[in-house]
Coordinates of C-alpha atoms and ligand atoms in Angstrom, one line a residue:
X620 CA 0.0 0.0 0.0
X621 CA 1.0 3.7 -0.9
X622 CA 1.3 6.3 1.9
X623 CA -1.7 6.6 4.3
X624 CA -3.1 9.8 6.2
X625 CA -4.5 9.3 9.2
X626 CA -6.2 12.1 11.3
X627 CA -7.4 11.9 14.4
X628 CA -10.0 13.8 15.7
X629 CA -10.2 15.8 19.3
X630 CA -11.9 12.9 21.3
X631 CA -9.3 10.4 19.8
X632 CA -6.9 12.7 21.9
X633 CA -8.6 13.8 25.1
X634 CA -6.9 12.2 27.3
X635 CA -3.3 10.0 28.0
X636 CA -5.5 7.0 27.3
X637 CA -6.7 8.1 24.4
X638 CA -3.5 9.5 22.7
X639 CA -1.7 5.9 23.4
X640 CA -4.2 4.6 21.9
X641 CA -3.5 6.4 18.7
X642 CA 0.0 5.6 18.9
X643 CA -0.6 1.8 18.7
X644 CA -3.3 2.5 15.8
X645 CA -0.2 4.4 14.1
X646 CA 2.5 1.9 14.9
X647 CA 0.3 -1.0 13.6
X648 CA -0.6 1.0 10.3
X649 CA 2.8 1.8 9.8
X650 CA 3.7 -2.0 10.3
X651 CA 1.3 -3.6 8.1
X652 CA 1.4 -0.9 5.0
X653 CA 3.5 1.6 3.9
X654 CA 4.6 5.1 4.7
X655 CA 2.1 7.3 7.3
X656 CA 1.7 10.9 7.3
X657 CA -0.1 11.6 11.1
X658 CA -2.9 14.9 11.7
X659 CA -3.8 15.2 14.8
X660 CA -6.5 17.6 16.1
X661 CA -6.2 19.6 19.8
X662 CA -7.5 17.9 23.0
X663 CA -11.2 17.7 22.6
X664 CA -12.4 21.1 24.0
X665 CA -8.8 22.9 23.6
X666 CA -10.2 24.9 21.0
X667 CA -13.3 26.2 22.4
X668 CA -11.4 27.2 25.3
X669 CA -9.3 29.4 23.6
X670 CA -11.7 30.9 21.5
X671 CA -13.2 31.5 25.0
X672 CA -10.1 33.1 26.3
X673 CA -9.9 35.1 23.1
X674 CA -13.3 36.6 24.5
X675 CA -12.5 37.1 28.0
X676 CA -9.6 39.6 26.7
X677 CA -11.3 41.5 24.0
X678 CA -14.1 42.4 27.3
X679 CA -10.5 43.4 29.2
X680 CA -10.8 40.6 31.7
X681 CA -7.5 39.5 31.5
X682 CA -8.3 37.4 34.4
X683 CA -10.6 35.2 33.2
X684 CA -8.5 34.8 30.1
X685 CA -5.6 33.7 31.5
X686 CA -7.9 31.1 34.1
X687 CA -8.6 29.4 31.0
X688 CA -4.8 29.5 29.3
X689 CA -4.4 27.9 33.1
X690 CA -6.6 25.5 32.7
X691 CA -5.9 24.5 29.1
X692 CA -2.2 24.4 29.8
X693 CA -3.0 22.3 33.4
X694 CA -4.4 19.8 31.2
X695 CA -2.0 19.5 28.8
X696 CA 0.4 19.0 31.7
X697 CA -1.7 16.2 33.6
X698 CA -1.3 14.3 30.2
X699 CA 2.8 14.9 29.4
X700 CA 3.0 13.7 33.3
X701 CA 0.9 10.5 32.9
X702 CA 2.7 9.5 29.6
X703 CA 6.1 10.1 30.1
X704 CA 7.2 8.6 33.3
X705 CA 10.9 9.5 33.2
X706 CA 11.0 12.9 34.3
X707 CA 13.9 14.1 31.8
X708 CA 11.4 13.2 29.1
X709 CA 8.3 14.5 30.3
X710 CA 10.3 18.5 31.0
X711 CA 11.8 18.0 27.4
X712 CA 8.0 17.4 25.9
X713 CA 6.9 20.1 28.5
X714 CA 9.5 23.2 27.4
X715 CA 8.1 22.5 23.5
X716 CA 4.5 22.7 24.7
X717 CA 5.3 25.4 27.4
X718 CA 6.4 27.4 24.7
X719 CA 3.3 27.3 23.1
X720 CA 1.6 28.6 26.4
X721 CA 4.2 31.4 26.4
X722 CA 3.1 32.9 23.1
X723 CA -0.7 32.8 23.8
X724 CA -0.3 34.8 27.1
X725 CA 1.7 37.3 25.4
X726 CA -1.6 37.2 22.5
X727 CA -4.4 37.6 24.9
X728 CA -2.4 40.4 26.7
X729 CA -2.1 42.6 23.7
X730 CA -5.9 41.8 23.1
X731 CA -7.1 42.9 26.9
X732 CA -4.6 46.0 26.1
X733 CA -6.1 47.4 23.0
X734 CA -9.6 45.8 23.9
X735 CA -9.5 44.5 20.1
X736 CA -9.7 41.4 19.2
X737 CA -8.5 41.0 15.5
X738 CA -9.1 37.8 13.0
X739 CA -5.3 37.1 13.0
X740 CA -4.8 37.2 16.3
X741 CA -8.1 34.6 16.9
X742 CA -6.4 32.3 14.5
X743 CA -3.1 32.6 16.2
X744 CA -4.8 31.6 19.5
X745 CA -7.4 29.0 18.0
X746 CA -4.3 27.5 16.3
X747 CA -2.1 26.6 19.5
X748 CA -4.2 23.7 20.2
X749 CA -2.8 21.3 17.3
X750 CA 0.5 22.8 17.9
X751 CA 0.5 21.7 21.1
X752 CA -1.2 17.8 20.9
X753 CA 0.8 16.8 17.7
X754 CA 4.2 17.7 20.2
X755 CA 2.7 15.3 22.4
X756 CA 1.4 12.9 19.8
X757 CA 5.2 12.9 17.7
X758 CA 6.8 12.4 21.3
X759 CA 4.6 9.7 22.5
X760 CA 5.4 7.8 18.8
X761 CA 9.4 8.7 19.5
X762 CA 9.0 7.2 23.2
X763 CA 8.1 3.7 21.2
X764 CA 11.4 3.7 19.3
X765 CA 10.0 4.9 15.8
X766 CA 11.7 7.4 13.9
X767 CA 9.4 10.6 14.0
X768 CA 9.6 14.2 12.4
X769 CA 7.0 16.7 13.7
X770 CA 5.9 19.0 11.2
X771 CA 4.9 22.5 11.6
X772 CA 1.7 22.6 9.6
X773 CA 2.3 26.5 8.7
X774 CA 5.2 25.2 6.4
X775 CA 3.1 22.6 5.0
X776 CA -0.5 24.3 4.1
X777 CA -0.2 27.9 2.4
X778 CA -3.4 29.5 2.3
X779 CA -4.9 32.7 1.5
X780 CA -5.6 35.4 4.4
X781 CA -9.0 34.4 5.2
X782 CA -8.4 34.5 8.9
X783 CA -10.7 31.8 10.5
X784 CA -11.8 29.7 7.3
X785 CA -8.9 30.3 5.0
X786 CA -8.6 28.7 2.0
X787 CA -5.2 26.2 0.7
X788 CA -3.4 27.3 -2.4
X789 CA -3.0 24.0 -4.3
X790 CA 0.4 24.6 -6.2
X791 CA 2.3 26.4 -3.1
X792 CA 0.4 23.9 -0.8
X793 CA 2.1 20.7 -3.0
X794 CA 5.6 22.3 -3.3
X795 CA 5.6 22.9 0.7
X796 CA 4.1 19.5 1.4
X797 CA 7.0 17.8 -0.6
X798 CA 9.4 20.4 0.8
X799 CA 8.5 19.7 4.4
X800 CA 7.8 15.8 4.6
X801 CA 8.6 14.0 1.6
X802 CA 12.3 13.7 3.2
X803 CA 11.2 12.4 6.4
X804 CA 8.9 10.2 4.9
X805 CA 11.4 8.9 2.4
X806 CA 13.7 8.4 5.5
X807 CA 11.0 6.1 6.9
X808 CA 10.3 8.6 9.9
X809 CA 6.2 8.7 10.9
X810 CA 5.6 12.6 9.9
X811 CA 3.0 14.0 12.3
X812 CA 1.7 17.4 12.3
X813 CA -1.5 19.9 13.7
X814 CA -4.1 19.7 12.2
X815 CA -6.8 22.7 11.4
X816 CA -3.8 25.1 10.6
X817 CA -2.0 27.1 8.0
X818 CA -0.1 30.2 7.0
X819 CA -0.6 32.3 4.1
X820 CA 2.4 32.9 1.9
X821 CA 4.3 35.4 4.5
X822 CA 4.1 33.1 7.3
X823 CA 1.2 34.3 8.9
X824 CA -0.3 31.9 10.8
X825 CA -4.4 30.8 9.7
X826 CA -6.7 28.3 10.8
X827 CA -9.1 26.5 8.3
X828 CA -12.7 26.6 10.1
X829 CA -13.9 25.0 13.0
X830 CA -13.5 20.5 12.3
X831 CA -10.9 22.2 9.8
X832 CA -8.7 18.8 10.7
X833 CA -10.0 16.7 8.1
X834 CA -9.6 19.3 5.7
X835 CA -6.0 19.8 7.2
X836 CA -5.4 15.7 6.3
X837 CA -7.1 15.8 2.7
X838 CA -5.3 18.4 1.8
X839 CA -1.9 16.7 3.0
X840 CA -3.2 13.8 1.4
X841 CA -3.8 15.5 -2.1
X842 CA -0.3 17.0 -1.8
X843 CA 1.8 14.0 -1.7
X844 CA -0.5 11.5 -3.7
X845 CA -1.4 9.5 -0.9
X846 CA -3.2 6.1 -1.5
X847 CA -5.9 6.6 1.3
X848 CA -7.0 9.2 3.8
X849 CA -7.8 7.6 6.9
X850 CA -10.3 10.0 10.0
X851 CA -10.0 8.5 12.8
X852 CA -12.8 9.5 15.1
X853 CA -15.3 8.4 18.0
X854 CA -18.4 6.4 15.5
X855 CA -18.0 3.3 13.6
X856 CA -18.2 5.4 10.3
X857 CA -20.5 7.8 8.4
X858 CA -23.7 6.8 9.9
X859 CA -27.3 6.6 8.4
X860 CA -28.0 9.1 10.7
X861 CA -26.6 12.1 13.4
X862 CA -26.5 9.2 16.6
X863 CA -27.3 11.7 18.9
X864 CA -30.8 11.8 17.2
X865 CA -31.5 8.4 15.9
X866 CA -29.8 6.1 18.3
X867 CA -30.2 3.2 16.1
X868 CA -28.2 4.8 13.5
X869 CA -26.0 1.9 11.4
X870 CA -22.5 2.4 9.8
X871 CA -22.7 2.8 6.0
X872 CA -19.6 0.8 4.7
X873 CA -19.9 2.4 1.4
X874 CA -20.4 5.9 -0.2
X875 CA -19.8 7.8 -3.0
X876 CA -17.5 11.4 -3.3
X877 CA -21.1 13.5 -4.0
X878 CA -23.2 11.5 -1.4
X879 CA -20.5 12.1 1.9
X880 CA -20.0 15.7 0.5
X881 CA -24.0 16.4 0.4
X882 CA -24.5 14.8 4.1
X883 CA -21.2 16.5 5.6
X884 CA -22.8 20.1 3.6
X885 CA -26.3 19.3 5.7
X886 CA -25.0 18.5 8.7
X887 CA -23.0 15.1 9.1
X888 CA -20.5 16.5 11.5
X889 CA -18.3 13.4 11.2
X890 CA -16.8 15.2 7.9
X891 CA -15.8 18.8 8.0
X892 CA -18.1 19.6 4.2
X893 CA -14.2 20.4 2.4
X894 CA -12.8 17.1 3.2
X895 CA -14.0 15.9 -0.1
X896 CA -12.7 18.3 -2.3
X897 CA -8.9 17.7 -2.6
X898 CA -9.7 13.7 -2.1
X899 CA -12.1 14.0 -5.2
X900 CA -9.6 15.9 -7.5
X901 CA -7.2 12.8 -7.1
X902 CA -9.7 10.1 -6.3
X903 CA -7.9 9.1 -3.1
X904 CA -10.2 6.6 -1.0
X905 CA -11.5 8.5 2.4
X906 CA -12.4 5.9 5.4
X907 CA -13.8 6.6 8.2
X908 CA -12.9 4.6 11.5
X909 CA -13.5 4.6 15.3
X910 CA -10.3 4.6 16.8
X911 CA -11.9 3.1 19.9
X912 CA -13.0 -0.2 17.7
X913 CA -9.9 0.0 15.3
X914 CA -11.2 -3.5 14.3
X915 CA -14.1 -2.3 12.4
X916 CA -14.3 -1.6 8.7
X917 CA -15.8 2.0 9.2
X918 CA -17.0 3.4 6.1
X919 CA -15.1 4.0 2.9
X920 CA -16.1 6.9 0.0
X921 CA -14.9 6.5 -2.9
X922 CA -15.7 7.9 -6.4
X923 CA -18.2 5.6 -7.2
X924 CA -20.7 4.1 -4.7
X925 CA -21.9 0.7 -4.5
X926 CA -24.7 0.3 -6.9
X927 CA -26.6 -2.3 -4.2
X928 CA -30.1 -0.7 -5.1
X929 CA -30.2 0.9 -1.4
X930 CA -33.0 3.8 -1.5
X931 CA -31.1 6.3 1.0
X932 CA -27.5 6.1 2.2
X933 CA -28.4 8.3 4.9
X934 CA -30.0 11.2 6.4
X935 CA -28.8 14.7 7.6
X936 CA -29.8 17.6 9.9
X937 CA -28.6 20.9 10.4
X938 CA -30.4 22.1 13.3
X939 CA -30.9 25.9 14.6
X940 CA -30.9 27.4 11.9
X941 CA -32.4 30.8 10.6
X942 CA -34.5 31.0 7.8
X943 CA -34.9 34.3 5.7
X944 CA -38.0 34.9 3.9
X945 CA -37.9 37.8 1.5
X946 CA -41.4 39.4 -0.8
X947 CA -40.7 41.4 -3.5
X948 CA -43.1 44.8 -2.9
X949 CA -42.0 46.7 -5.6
X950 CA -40.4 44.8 -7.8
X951 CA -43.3 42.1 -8.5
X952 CA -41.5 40.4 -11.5
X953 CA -38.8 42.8 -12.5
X954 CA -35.6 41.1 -13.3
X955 CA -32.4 41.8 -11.2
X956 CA -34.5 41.0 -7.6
X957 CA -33.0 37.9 -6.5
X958 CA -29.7 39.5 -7.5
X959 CA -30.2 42.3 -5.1
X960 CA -31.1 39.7 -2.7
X961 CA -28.0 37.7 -3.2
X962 CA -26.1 40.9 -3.1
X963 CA -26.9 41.9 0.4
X964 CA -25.7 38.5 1.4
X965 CA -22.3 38.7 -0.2
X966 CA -21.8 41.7 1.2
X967 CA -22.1 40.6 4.6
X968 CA -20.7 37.7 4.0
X969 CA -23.2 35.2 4.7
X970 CA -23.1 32.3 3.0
X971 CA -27.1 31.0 2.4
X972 CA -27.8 27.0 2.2
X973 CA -31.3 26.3 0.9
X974 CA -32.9 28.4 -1.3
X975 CA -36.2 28.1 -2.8
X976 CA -38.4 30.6 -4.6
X977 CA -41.9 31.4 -5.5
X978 CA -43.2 34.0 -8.2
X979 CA -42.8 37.2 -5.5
X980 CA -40.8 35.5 -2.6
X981 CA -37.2 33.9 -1.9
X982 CA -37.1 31.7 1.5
X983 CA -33.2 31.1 2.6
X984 CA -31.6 29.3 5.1
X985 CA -29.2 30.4 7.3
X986 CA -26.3 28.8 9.4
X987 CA -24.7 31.5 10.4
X988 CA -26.7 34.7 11.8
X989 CA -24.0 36.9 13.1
X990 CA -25.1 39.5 10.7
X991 CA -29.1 39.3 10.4
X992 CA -29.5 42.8 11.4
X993 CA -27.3 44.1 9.1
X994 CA -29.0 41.7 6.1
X995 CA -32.5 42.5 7.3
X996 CA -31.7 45.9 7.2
X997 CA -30.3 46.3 3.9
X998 CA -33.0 43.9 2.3
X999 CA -35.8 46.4 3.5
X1000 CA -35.0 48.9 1.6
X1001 CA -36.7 46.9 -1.5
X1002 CA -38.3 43.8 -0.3
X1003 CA -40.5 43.2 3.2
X1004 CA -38.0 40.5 5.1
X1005 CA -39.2 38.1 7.8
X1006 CA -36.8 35.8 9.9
X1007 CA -37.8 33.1 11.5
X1008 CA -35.0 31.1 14.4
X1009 CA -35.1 27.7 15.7
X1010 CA -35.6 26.2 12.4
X1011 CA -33.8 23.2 11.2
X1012 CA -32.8 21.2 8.0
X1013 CA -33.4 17.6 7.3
X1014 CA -31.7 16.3 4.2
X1015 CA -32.5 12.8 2.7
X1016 CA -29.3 11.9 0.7
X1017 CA -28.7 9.2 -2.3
X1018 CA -27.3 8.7 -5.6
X1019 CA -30.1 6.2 -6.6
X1020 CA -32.9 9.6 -6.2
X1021 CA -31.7 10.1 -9.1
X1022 CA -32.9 6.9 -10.4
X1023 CA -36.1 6.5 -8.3
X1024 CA -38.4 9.6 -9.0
X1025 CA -41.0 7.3 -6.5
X1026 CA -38.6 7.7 -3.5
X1027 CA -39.1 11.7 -3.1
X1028 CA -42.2 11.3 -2.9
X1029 CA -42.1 8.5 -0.3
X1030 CA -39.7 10.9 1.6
X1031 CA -42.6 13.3 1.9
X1032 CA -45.0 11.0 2.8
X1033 CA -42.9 10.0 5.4
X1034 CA -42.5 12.8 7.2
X1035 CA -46.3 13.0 7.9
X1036 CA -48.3 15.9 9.0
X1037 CA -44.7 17.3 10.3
X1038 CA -45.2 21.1 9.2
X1039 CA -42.8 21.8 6.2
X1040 CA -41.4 25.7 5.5
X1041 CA -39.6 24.7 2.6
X1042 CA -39.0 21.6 0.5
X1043 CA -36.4 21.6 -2.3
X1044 CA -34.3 18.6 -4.8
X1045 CA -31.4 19.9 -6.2
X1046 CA -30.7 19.7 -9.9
X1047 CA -27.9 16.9 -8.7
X1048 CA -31.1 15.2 -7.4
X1049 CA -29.0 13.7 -4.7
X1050 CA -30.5 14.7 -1.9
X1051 CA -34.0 15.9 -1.0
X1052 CA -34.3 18.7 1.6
X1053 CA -36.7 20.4 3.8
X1054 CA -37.0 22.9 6.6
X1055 CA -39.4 22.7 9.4
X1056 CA -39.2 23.8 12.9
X1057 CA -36.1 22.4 15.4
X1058 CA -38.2 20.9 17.6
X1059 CA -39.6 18.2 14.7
X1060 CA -36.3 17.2 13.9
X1061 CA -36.0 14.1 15.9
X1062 CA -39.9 13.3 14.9
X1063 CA -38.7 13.8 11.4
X1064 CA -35.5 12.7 11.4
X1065 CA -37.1 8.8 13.5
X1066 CA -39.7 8.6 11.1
X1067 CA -37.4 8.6 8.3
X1068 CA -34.7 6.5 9.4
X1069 CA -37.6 3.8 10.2
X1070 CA -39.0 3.9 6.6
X1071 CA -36.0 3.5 5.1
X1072 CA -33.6 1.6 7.7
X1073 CA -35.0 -0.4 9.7
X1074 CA -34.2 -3.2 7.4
X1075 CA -31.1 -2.4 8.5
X1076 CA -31.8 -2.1 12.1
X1077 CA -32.9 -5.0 12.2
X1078 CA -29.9 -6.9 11.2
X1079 CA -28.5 -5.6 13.8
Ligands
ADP2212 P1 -13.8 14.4 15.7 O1 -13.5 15.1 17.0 O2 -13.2 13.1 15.6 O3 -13.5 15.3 14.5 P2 -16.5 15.1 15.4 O4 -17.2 15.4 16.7 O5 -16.1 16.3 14.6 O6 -15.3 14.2 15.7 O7 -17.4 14.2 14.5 C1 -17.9 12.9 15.0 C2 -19.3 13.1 15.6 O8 -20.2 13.4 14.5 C3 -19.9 11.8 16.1 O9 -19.6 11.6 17.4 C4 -21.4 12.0 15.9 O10 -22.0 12.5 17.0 C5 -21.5 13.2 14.9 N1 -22.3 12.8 13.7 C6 -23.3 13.6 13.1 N2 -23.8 13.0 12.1 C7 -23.1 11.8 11.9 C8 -23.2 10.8 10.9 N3 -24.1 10.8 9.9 N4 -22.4 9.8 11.0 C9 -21.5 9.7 12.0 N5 -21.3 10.7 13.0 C10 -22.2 11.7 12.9
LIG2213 N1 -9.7 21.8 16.9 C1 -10.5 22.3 15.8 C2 -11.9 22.5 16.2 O1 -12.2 22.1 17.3 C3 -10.3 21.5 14.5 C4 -10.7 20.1 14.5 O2 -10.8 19.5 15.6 O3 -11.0 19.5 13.5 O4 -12.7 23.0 15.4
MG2214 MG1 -14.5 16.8 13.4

């Protein structure tokens, strides 16, 4: 087998237990196949906790900020302690981490001070959490007796300067990817580096939106043409549905490319929605595996799906979201409305994830309402706006929709008397989608996972 990434997520490093576990995952991969490339995410909960820190100093409470640097850096401590017994060890893997600790102080201080909390200095914060667990995770793989080269993951992905969801730039991404770990991997070392990160052309350091890690390990994957991207996580695979709605959600063992990009886009959190991307340009395989049952086969997409006449692969939600519903009151019918629509949502830039239309309205949905006064504002001035919270999407996904007009229908009908806002299929007729109220999402979300899996369920 060619090279392999594997990336594991932040619950497959929480703790000392958890990151040994890893290391045996990565010492038996590297044993049975061929050269591995290692992403590891921060401790689960690292990052929220310094975005939370970021906060505490923009309101000038330096206090609280550095309480939770304390505590962040604490835990990170209680785990160097528990893995590396010798105590020569543990302060060598404790100076590089310490380090890290150093720099953020120094950060949040110069935030309480001007009271301004700027993109680049979020990302620089928000970033220190790989930094730090792939130190431990390359140290803990050195402790074994494997050759190891940590990788600073702002010399391997170059991105543009879109501070919290920047995007990689393919060529200068590919030429620092082979710069930075084709040598260690030809040398046989295990390369291991942070995921989530990046740094534009000058160095500066970026991060790549929140679950950025898988994206971090496709796009390392892309780079140095590696046979299989491997995300290591806490589920037996891509399920048929979120678990924490439908506990008797089943692993799907196969998927396509455009099915796992349309449930991670709706709400399939096991997959940050980019993964796909870079793996699709090259057609590397993408599994999906629980590092606490490494035994499992977890899921694989690939290019092609299996054709095994399946109705659904699975079922999505995206839940509280806001939906946008706009009326034309002027401009009944007059070109160039839905471009002024769209315009006011570029502007603020708010991306929009359903759409549908009638002859005087546009209905939009909504992830991320940070700016809806701003929109609602600007979209008055030509149309009445109304904006409903505490909405939700449910997405029905599938390549064989396309071949079954029956099963939309049968999607529908499944769903009941549930209240529908808005209903749309896609011209890729991949998925079918509606928007109801989040409090019917686990009503909707049961009803269809019992029409179309309890077959499976029940094989169980
Ligand atoms: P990691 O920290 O490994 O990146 P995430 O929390 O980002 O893990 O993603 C894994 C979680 O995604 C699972 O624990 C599960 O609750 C959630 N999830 C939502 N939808 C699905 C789905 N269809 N299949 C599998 N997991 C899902
Ligand atoms: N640590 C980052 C986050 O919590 C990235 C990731 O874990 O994938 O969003
Ligand atoms: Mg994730």
């Amino acid at each position: 087998m060619g090279l392999v990434v594997l990336k594991f997520g932040g619950t497959s490093v929480i703790d000392a237990a958890a990151m040994s576990r890893v290391v045996r995952i990565v010492s038996h991969a590297r044993v049975e196949g061929g050269p591995v490339v290692v992403v590891v995410s921060a401790m689960a909960g690292v990052t929220d906790a310094l975005l939370h820190a970021c906060e505490a100093a923009r309101a000038g409470t330096i206090d609280d900020a550095e309480a939770r640097l304390a505590a962040v850096e604490a835990r990170h401590r209680a785990v160097i302690d528990t893995l590396f017994p010798s105590s020569v060890r543990s302060q060598d893997v404790w100076r590089e981490v310490s380090r890290e600790h150093d720099d953020l102080r120094a950060v949040l201080k110069s935030v309480a001070v001007l009271r301004e909390l700027t993109p680049r200095a979020l990302d620089r914060v928000a970033a220190a959490g790989e930094l730090m667990s792939s130190r431990i995770v390359a140290a803990l793989l050195r402790a074994t007796g494997q050759p190891v080269r940590w990788a600073d993951p702002r010399r391997v992905i170059v991105t543009d300067d879109s501070f919290g969801g920047a995007q990689p730039l393919g060529e200068a991404t590919r030429r620092a990817a082979s710069r930075e770990l084709r040598p260690a991997i030809a040398a046989g070392e295990i390369a291991v580096l942070g995921g989530f990160v990046g740094a534009t052309a000058d160095g500066i350091t970026t991060t790549l939106g929140r679950g950025g890690s898988d994206f971090s390990a496709a796009i390392v994957g892309a780079a140095l043409d590696a046979a299989e991207i491997q995300i290591w996580t806490d589920v037996d695979g891509m399920l048929t549905a979120d678990p924490r709605v439908v506990p008797g959600a089943q692993p799907v063992s196969r998927l396509s490319f455009d099915e796992a990009s349309e449930l991670a886009y709706f709400g399939a959190k096991v997959l940050h929605p980019s993964t796909i991307l870079p793996a699709v340009a090259q057609s590397i395989p993408v599994r999906i595996l629980n590092t606490l049952r490494p035994d499992r086969p977890g899921s694989v997409i690939t290019a092609e799906g299996p054709r095994d006449g399946r109705p659904l692969t699975a079922i999505a939600c995206k839940r509280n979201v806001t939906v946008v519903n706009v009326t034309s009151t002027r401009m009944l019918l007059a070109h160039g409305f839905l471009r002024r629509v769209f315009e006011v949502f570029g502007r603020h830039a708010t991306s929009v994830d359903v759409v549908t239309t009638s002859e005087v309205s546009v209905s939009m949905t909504l992830d991320d309402d940070r700016r809806i006064d701003a929109i609602e504002r600007d979209l008055s001035l030509f149309a009445t706006v109304q904006v409903e919270r505490g909405m939700a999407i449910v997405s029905a996904v599938g390549d064989n929709l396309r071949a079954d007009p029956a099963l939309a229908v049968s999607i529908i009908a499944a769903l009941g008397r549930l209240p529908l806002r808005m209903v749309s299929q896609a011209a890729s007729r991949r998925n079918v989608t509606v928007v109801l109220d989040d409090a019917d999402v686990p009503a909707a979300m049961g009803r269809l996972h019992a029409e179309f899996f309890a077959a499976v369920e029940a094989t169980r």
